[in-house]
Short mmCIF file of C-alpha atoms in Angstrom, two decimals:
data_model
loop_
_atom_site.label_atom_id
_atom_site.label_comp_id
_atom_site.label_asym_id
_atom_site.label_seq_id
_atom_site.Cartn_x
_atom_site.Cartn_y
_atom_site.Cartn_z
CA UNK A 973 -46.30 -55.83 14.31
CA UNK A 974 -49.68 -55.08 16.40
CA UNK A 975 -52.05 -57.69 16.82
CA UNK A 976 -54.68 -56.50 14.99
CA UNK A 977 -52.04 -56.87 11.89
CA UNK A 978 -53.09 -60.32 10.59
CA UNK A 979 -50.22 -61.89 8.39
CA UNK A 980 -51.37 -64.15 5.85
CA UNK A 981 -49.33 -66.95 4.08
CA UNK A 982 -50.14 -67.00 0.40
CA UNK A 983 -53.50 -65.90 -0.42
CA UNK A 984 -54.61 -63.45 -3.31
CA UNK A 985 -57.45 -60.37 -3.87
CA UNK A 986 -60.79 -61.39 -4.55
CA UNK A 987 -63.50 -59.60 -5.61
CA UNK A 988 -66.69 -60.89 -3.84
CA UNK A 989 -70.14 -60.49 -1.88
CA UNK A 990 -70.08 -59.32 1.53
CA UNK A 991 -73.40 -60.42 3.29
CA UNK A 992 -74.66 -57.91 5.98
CA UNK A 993 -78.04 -56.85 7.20
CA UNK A 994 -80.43 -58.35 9.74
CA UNK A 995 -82.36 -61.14 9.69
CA UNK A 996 -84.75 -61.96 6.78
CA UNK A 997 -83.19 -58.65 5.20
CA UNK A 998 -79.99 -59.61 3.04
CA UNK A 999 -77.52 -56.55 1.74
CA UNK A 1000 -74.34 -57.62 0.04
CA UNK A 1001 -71.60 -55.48 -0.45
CA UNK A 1002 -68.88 -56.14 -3.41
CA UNK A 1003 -65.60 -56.01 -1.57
CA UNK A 1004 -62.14 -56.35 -2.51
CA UNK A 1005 -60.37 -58.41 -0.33
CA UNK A 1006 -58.10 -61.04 0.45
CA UNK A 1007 -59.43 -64.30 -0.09
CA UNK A 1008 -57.98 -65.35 3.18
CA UNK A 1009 -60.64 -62.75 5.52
CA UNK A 1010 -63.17 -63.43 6.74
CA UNK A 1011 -66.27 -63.05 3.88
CA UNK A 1012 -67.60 -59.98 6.35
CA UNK A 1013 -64.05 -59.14 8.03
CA UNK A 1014 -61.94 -56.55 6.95
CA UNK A 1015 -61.96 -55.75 3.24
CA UNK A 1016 -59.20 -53.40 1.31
CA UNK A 1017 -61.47 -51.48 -0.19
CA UNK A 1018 -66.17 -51.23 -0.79
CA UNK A 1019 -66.64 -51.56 -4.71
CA UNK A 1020 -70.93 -51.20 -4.64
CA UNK A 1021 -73.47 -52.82 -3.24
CA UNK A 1022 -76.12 -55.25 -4.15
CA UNK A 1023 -80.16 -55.13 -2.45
CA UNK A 1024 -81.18 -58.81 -3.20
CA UNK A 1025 -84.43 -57.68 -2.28
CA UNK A 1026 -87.01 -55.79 -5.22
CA UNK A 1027 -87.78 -52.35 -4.00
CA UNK A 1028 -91.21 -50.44 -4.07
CA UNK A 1029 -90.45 -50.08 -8.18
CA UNK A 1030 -89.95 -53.66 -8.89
CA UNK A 1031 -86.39 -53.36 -9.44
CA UNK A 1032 -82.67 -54.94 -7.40
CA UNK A 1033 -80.83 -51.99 -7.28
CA UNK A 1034 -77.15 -52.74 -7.37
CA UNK A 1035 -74.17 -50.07 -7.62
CA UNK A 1036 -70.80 -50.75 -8.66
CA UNK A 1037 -67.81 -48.79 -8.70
CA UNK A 1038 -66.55 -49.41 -12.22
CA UNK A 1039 -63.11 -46.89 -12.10
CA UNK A 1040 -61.97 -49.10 -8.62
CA UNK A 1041 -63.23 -51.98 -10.34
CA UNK A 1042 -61.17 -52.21 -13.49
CA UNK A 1043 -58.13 -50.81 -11.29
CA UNK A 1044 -58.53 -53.75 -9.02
CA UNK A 1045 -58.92 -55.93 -11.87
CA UNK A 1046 -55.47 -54.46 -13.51
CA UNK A 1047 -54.17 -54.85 -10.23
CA UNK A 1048 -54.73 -58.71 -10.86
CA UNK A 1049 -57.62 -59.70 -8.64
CA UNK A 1050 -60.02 -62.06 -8.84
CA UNK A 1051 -63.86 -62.76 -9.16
CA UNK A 1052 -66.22 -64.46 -6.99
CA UNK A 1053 -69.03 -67.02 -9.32
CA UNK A 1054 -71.60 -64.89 -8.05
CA UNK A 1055 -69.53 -61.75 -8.58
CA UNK A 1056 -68.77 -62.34 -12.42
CA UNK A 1057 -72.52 -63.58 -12.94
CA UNK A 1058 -73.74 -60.14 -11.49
CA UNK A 1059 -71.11 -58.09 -13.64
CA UNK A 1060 -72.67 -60.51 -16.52
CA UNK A 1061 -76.29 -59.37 -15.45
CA UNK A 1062 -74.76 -55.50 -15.58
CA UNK A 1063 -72.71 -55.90 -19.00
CA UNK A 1064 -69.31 -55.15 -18.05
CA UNK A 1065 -68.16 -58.31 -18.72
CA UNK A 1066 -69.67 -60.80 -20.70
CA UNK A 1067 -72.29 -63.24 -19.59
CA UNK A 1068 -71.01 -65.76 -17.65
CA UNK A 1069 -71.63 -69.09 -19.43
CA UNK A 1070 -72.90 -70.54 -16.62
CA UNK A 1071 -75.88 -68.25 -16.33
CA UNK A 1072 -76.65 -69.21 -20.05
CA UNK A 1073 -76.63 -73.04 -18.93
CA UNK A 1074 -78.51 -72.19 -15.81
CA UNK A 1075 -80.58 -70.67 -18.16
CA UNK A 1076 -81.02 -73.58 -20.24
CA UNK A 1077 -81.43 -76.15 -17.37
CA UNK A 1078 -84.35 -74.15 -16.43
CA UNK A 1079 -86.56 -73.95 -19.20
CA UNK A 1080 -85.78 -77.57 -19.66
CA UNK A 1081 -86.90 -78.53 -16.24
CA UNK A 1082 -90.44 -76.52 -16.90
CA UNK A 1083 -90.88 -78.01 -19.80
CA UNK A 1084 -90.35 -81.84 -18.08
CA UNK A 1085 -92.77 -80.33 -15.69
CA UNK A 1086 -95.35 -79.40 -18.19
CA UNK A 1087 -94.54 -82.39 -19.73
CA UNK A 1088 -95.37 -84.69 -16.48
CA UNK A 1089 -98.52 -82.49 -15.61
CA UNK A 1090 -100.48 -82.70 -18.79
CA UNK A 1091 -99.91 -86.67 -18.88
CA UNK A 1092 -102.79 -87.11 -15.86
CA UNK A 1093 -105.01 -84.73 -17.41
CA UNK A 1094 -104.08 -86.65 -20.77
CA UNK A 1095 -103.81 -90.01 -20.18
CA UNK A 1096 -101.39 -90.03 -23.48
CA UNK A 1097 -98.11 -88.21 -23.40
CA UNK A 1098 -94.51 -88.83 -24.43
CA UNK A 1099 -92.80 -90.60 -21.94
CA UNK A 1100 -90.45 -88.43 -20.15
CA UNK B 1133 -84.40 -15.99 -33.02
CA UNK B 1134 -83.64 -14.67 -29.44
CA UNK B 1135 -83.16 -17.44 -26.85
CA UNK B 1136 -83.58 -17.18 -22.76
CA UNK B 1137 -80.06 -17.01 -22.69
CA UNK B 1138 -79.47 -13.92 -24.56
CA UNK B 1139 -77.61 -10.99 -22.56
CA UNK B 1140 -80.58 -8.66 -23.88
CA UNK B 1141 -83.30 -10.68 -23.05
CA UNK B 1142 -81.88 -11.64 -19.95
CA UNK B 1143 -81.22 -7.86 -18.77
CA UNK B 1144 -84.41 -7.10 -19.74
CA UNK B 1145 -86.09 -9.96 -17.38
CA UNK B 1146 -83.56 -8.89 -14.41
CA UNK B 1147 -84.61 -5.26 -14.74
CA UNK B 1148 -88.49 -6.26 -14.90
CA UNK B 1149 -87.98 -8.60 -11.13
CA UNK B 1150 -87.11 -5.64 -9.41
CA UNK B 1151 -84.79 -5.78 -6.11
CA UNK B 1152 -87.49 -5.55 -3.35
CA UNK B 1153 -84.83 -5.92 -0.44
CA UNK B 1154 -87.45 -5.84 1.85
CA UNK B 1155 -88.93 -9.48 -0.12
CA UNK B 1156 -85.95 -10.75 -0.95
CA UNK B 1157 -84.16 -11.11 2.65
CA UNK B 1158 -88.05 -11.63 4.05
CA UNK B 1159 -87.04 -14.05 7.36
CA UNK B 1160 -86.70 -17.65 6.02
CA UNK B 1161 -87.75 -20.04 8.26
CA UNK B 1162 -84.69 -21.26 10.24
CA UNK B 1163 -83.79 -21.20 13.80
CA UNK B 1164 -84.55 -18.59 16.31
CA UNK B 1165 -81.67 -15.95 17.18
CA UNK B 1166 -82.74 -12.84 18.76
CA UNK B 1167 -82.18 -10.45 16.03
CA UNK B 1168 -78.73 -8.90 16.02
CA UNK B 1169 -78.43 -4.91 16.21
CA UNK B 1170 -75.54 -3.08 14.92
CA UNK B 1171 -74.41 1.14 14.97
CA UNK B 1172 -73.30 2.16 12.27
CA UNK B 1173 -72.85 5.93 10.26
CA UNK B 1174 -74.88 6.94 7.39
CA UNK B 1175 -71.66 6.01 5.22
CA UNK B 1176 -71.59 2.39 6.70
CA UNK B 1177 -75.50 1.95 6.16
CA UNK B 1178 -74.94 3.04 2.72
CA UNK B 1179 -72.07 0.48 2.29
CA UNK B 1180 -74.18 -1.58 3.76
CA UNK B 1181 -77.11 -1.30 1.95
CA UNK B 1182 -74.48 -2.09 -1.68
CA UNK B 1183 -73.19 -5.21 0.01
CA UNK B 1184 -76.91 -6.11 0.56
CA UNK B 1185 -77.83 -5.13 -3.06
CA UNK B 1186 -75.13 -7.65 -4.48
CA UNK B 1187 -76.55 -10.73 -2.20
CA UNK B 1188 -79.46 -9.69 -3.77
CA UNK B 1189 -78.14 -9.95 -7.28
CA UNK B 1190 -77.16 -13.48 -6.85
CA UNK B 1191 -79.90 -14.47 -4.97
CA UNK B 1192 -82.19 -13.76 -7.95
CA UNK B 1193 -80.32 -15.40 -10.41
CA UNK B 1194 -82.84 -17.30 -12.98
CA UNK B 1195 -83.06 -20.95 -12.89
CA UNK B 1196 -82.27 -22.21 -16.57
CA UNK B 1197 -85.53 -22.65 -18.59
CA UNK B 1198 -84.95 -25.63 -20.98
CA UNK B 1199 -86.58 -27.50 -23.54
CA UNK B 1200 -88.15 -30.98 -22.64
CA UNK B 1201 -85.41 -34.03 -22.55
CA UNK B 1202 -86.49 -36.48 -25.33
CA UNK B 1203 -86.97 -40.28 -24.01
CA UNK B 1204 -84.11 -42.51 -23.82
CA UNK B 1205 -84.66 -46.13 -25.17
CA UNK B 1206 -81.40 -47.52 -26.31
CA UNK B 1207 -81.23 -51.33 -26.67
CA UNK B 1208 -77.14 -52.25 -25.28
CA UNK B 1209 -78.16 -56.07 -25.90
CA UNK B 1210 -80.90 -58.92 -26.44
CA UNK B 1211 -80.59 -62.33 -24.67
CA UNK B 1212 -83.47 -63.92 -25.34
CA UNK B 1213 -82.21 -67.36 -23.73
CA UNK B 1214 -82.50 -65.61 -20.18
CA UNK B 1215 -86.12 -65.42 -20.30
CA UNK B 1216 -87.81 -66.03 -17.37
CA UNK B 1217 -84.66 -67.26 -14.77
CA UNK B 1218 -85.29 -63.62 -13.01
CA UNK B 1219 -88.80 -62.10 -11.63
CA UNK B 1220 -87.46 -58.66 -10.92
CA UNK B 1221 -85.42 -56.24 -13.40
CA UNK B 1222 -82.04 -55.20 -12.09
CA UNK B 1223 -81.03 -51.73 -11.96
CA UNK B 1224 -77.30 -51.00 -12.39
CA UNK B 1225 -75.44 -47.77 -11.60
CA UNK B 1226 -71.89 -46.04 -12.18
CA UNK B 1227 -70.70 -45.21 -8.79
CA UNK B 1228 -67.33 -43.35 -10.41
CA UNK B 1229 -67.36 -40.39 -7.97
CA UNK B 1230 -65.88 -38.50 -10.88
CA UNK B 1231 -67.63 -38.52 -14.02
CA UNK B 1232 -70.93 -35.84 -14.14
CA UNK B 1233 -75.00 -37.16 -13.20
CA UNK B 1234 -75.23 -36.40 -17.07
CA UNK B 1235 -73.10 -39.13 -18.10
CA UNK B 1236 -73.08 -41.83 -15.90
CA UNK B 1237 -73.82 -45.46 -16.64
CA UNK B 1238 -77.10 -46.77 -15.31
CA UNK B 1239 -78.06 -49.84 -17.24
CA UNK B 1240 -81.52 -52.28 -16.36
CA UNK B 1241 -81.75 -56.12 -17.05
CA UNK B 1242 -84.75 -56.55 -17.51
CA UNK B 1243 -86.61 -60.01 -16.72
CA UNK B 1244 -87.06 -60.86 -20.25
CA UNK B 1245 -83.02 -60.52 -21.09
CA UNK B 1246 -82.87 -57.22 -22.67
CA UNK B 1247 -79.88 -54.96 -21.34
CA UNK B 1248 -81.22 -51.22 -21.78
CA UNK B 1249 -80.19 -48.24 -20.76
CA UNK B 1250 -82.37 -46.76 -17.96
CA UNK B 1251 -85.13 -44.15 -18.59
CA UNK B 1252 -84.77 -40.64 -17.12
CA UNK B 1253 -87.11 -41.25 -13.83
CA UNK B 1254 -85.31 -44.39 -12.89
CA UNK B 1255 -81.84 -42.09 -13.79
CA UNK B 1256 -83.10 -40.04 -11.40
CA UNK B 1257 -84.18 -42.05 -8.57
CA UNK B 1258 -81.06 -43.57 -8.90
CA UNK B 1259 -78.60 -40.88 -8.53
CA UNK B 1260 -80.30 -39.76 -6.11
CA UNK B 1261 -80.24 -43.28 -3.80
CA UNK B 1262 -76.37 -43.09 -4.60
CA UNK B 1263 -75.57 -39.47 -4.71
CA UNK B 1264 -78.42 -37.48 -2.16
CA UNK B 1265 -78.78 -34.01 -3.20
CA UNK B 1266 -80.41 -31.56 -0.19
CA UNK B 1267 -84.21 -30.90 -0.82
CA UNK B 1268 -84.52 -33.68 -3.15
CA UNK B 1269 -86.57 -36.96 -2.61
CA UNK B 1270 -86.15 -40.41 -4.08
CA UNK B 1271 -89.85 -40.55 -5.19
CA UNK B 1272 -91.18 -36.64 -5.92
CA UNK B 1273 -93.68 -35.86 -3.56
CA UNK B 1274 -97.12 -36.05 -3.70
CA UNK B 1275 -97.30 -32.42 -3.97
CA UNK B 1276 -96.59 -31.95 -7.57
CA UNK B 1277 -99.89 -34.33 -8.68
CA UNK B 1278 -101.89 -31.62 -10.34
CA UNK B 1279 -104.67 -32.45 -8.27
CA UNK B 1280 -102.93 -30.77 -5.13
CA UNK B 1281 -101.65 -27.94 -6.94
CA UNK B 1282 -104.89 -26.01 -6.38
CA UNK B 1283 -104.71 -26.32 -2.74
CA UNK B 1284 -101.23 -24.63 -2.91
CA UNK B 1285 -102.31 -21.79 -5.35
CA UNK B 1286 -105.19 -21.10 -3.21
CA UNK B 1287 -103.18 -20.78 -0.34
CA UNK B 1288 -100.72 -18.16 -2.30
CA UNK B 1289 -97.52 -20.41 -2.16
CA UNK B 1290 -96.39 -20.59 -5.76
CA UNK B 1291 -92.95 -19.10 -4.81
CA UNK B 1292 -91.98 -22.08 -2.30
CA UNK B 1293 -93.72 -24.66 -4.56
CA UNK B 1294 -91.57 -23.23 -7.31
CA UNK B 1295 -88.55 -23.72 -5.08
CA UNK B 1296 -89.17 -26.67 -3.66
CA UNK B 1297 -89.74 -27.71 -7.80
CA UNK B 1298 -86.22 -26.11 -8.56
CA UNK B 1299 -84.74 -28.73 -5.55
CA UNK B 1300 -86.67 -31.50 -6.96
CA UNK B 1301 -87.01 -31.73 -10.69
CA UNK B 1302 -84.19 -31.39 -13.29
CA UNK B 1303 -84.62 -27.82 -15.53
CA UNK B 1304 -85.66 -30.13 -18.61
CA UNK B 1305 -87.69 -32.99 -17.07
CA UNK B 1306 -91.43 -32.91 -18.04
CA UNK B 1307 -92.48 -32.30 -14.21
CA UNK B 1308 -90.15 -29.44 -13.58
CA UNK B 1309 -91.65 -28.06 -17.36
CA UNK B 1310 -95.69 -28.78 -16.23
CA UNK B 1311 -95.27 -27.34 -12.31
CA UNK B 1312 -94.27 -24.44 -13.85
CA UNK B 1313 -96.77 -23.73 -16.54
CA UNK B 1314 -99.42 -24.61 -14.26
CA UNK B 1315 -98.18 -22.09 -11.53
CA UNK B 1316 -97.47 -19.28 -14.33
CA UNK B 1317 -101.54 -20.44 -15.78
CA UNK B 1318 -102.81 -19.71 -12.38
CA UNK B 1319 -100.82 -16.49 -11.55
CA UNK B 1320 -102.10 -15.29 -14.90
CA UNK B 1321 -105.67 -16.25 -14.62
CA UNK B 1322 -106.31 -14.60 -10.90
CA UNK B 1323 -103.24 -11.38 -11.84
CA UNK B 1324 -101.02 -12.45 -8.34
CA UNK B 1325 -97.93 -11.17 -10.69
CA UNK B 1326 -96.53 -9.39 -7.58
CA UNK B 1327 -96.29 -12.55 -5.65
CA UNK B 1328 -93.19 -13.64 -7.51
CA UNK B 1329 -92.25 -9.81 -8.42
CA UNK B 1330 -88.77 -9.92 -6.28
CA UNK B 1331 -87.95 -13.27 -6.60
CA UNK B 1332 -85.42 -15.73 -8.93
CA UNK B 1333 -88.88 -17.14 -11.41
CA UNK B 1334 -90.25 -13.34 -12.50
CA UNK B 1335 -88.12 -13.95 -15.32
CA UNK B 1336 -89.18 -17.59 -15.89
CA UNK B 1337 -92.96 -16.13 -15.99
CA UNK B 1338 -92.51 -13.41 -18.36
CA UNK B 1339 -90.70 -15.24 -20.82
CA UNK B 1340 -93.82 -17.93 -20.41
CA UNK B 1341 -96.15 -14.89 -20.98
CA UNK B 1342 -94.17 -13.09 -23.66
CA UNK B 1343 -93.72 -16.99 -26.08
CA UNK B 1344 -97.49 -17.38 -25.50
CA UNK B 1345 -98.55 -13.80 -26.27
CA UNK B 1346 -100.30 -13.44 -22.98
CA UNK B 1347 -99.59 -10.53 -21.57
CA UNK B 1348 -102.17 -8.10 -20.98
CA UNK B 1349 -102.96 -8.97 -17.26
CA UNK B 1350 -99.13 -8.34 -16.64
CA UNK B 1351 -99.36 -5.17 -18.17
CA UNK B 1352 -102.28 -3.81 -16.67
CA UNK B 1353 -100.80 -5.06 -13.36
CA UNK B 1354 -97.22 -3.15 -14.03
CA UNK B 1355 -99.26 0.14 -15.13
CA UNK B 1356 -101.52 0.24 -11.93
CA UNK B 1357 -98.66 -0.20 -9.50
CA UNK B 1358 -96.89 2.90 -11.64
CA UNK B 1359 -94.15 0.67 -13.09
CA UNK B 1360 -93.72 2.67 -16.59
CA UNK B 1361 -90.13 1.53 -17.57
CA UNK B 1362 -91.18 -2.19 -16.52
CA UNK B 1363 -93.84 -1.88 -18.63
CA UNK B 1364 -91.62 -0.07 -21.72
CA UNK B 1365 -89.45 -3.54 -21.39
CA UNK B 1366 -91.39 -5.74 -21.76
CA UNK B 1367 -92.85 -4.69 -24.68
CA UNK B 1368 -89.36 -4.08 -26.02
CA UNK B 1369 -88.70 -7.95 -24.84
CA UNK B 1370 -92.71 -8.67 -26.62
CA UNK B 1371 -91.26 -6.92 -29.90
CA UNK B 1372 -87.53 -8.92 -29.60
CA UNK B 1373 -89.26 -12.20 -29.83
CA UNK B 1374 -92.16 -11.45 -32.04
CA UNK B 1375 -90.38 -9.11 -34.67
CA UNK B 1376 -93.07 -9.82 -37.33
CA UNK B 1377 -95.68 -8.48 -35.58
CA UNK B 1378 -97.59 -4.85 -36.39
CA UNK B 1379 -95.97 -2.71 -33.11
CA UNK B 1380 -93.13 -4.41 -33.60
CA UNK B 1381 -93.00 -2.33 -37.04
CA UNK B 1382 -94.35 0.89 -36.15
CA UNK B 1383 -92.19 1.17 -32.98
CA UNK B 1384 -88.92 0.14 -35.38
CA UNK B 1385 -90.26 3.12 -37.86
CA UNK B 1386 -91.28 5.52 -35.22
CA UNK B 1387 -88.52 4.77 -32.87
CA UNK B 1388 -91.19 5.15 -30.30
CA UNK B 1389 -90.13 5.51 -26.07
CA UNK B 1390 -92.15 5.16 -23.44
CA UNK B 1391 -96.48 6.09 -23.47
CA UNK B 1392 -96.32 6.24 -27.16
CA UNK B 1393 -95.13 2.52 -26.99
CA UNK B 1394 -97.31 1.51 -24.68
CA UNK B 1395 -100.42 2.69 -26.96
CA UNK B 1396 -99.34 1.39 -30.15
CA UNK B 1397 -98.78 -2.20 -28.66
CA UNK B 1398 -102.28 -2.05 -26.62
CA UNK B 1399 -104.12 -0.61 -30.50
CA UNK B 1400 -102.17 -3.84 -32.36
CA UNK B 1401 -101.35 -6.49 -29.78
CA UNK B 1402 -103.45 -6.56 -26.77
CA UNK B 1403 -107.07 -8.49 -26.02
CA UNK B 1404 -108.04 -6.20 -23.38
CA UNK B 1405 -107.53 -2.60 -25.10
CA UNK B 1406 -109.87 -1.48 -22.71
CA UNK B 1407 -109.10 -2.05 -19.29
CA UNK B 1408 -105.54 -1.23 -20.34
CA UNK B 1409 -106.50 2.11 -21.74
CA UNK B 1410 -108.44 2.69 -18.54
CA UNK B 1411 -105.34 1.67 -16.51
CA UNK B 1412 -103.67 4.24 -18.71
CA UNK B 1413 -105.82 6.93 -17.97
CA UNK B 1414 -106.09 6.49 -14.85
CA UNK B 1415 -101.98 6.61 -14.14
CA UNK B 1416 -102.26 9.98 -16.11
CA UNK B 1417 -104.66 11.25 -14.19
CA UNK B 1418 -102.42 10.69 -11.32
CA UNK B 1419 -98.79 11.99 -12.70
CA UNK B 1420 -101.40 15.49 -13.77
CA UNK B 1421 -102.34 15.46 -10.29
CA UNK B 1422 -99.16 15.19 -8.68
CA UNK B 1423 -97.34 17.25 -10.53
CA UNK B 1424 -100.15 19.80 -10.27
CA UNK B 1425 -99.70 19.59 -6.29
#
């Protein structure tokens, strides 16, 4: 075939995040692609987008193409960690359980912090 | 009860906006062309002049007037445990190229866990980031604070703020609803009726008018500018929606046309009998006169 015809050995579709932007100014796009590209090459098909960054309203806007999504999906691809978190975040799937353990690591590492910051105002508290 | 819908009313609206063609093809801002000149018989001007009447037709259809859209706040789910991992809520939207603005999925997480669905501004905003529509911003412009609406009334532009509204604003959002009551307030208060006379939101006004009983500077304007069967219809539109009132009655009894009608609804109905009998008298005076002559 041509050159620009790259043939892959093995390999499946992935859904994932395609970084682009400039610098200090992220944009990921949610591709579906084969997991043997390049994470910004050529992609079979642009599912949505994600704006890491909050906009003038507070807010990350993200758009996803739900019809192409659950076709690709039927199709029998697969998802990215970050890609099933974010479809968590939106509800179409359920909440990734890592998210709920992230979640929980969290709060328990504020609370150690509390923890360790009112013992010098203290002088008594538990011992972490 | 009649709606704004109603063949009736509507023909009754239509006939009242009169087809100015002089107003209604008035040059639009665009481009300059030299201006294009064409022969033609009397028999082509007056096909012409039929084609030009039709634009006109569909040029002044009415924008829809609506009731306003009641608040969405629908709860999709609570996950209390994912308090405080985010800062920032996360806005979600259906980019299905297929399914209609009125149905698609926008969803926010907010930082506190709780999936909702999104409230009509952020719908908005959001449809149009994904899907632009011409003449309509992501955040509505300054312009339709009410504190720079005076500036615009004084400077006689209610018909391009009301179409610049109509591109902006949804018929039942609470902004598209207040621009125009405020613009219909101040076209009653100073009587600049014949600033919107030829154009798509006459009929918009006089239904305002006609719900809120108001319209005794509309009259007086139609009857001083010699506009008899304008005024005839929209008292018959007055007596359609308000059927219990006293002309209403006497005009069903008396199956009154034209003057008569006029003069029972200014004795019954009106606030300002008497600068509308004046106006009255006055138009008399003139038909005497001219037929006289």
């Amino acid at each position: 075939g041509s050159c620009l015809l790259r043939g892959y050995h093995g390999g499946h579709v992935v859904i994932r995040f395609a970084l682009g932007g400039c610098a200090n100014r992220p944009f990921f796009r949610i591709v579906a692609a084969h997991s043997r590209r390049a994470r910004d090459g050529k992609y079979l098909e642009q599912l949505g987008c994600l704006d890491p960054l909050p906009n003038s309203h507070g807010e990350k806007v993200a758009g996803l193409n739900l019809e192409r999504l659950r076709y690709w999906l039927g199709c029998g691809a697969q998802l990215s960690r970050p890609a099933e978190k974010l479809l968590g975040l939106a509800g179409f799937l359920p909440l990734h359980p890592m998210t709920v353990t992230g979640a929980e690591r969290l709060r328990q590492r504020r609370q150690r912090e509390r923890q360790v910051g009112a013992v010098p105002v203290d002088g008594q508290g538990t011992a972490p | 009860r009649p709606a704004f819908t109603d063949e009736a009313v509507q023909a009754l609206l239509y006939k009242m906006t009169g087809i100015d063609l002089h107003k209604v093809f008035r040059p639009v801002k665009k481009e300059l062309k030299p201006p294009q000149y064409r022969l033609m018989t009397e028999a082509q001007l007056q096909q012409a002049t039929r084609k030009a009447i039709e634009e006109a037709k569909e040029k002044l259809v009415m924008p829809p007037v609506l009731e306003e859209r009641e608040p969405i706040d629908d709860v999709l789910a609570e996950d209390k445990f994912l308090e405080g991992t985010e800062t920032t809520k996360y806005v979600f939207t259906d980019l299905t190229y297929s399914t209609p603005h009125r149905e698609r999925f926008i969803v926010v997480r907010e930082p506190n866990g709780v999936l909702r669905k999104a409230t009509w501004e952020e719908r908005d905003r959001m449809i149009q980031i994904f899907f632009p529509k011409e003449g309509r911003r992501v955040i509505p412009p300054v312009l339709f604070k009410d504190e720079h609406l005076g500036n615009v009334f004084q400077q006689d532009r209610h018909e391009d703020l009301l179409n610049k509204c109509i591109a902006q604003f949804e018929p039942d959002s609470p902004d598209y609803i207040r621009v125009h009551h405020r613009t219909y307030d101040d076209i009653d208060k100073h009587a600049k009726y014949d600033l919107l006379r030829s154009t798509r939101h006459f009929g918009g006004m006089v239904w305002y008018l006609v719900n809120r009983k108001r319209t005794d500077g509309l009259l007086i304007d139609m009857i001083n500018r010699d506009l008899l069967d304008d005024a005839t219809s929209l008292i018959t539109l007055y007596h359609m929606l308000h059927p219990e009132c006293q002309s209403a009655k006497e005009a069903k009894e008396g199956k009154l046309q034209g003057v008569d009608l006029i003069k029972v609804f200014v004795k019954t109905e009106s606030q300002r009998e008497g600068y509308i009998q004046l106006a009255l008298q006055a138009y008399e005076e003139a038909m005497a006169t001219s037929t006289a002559s």
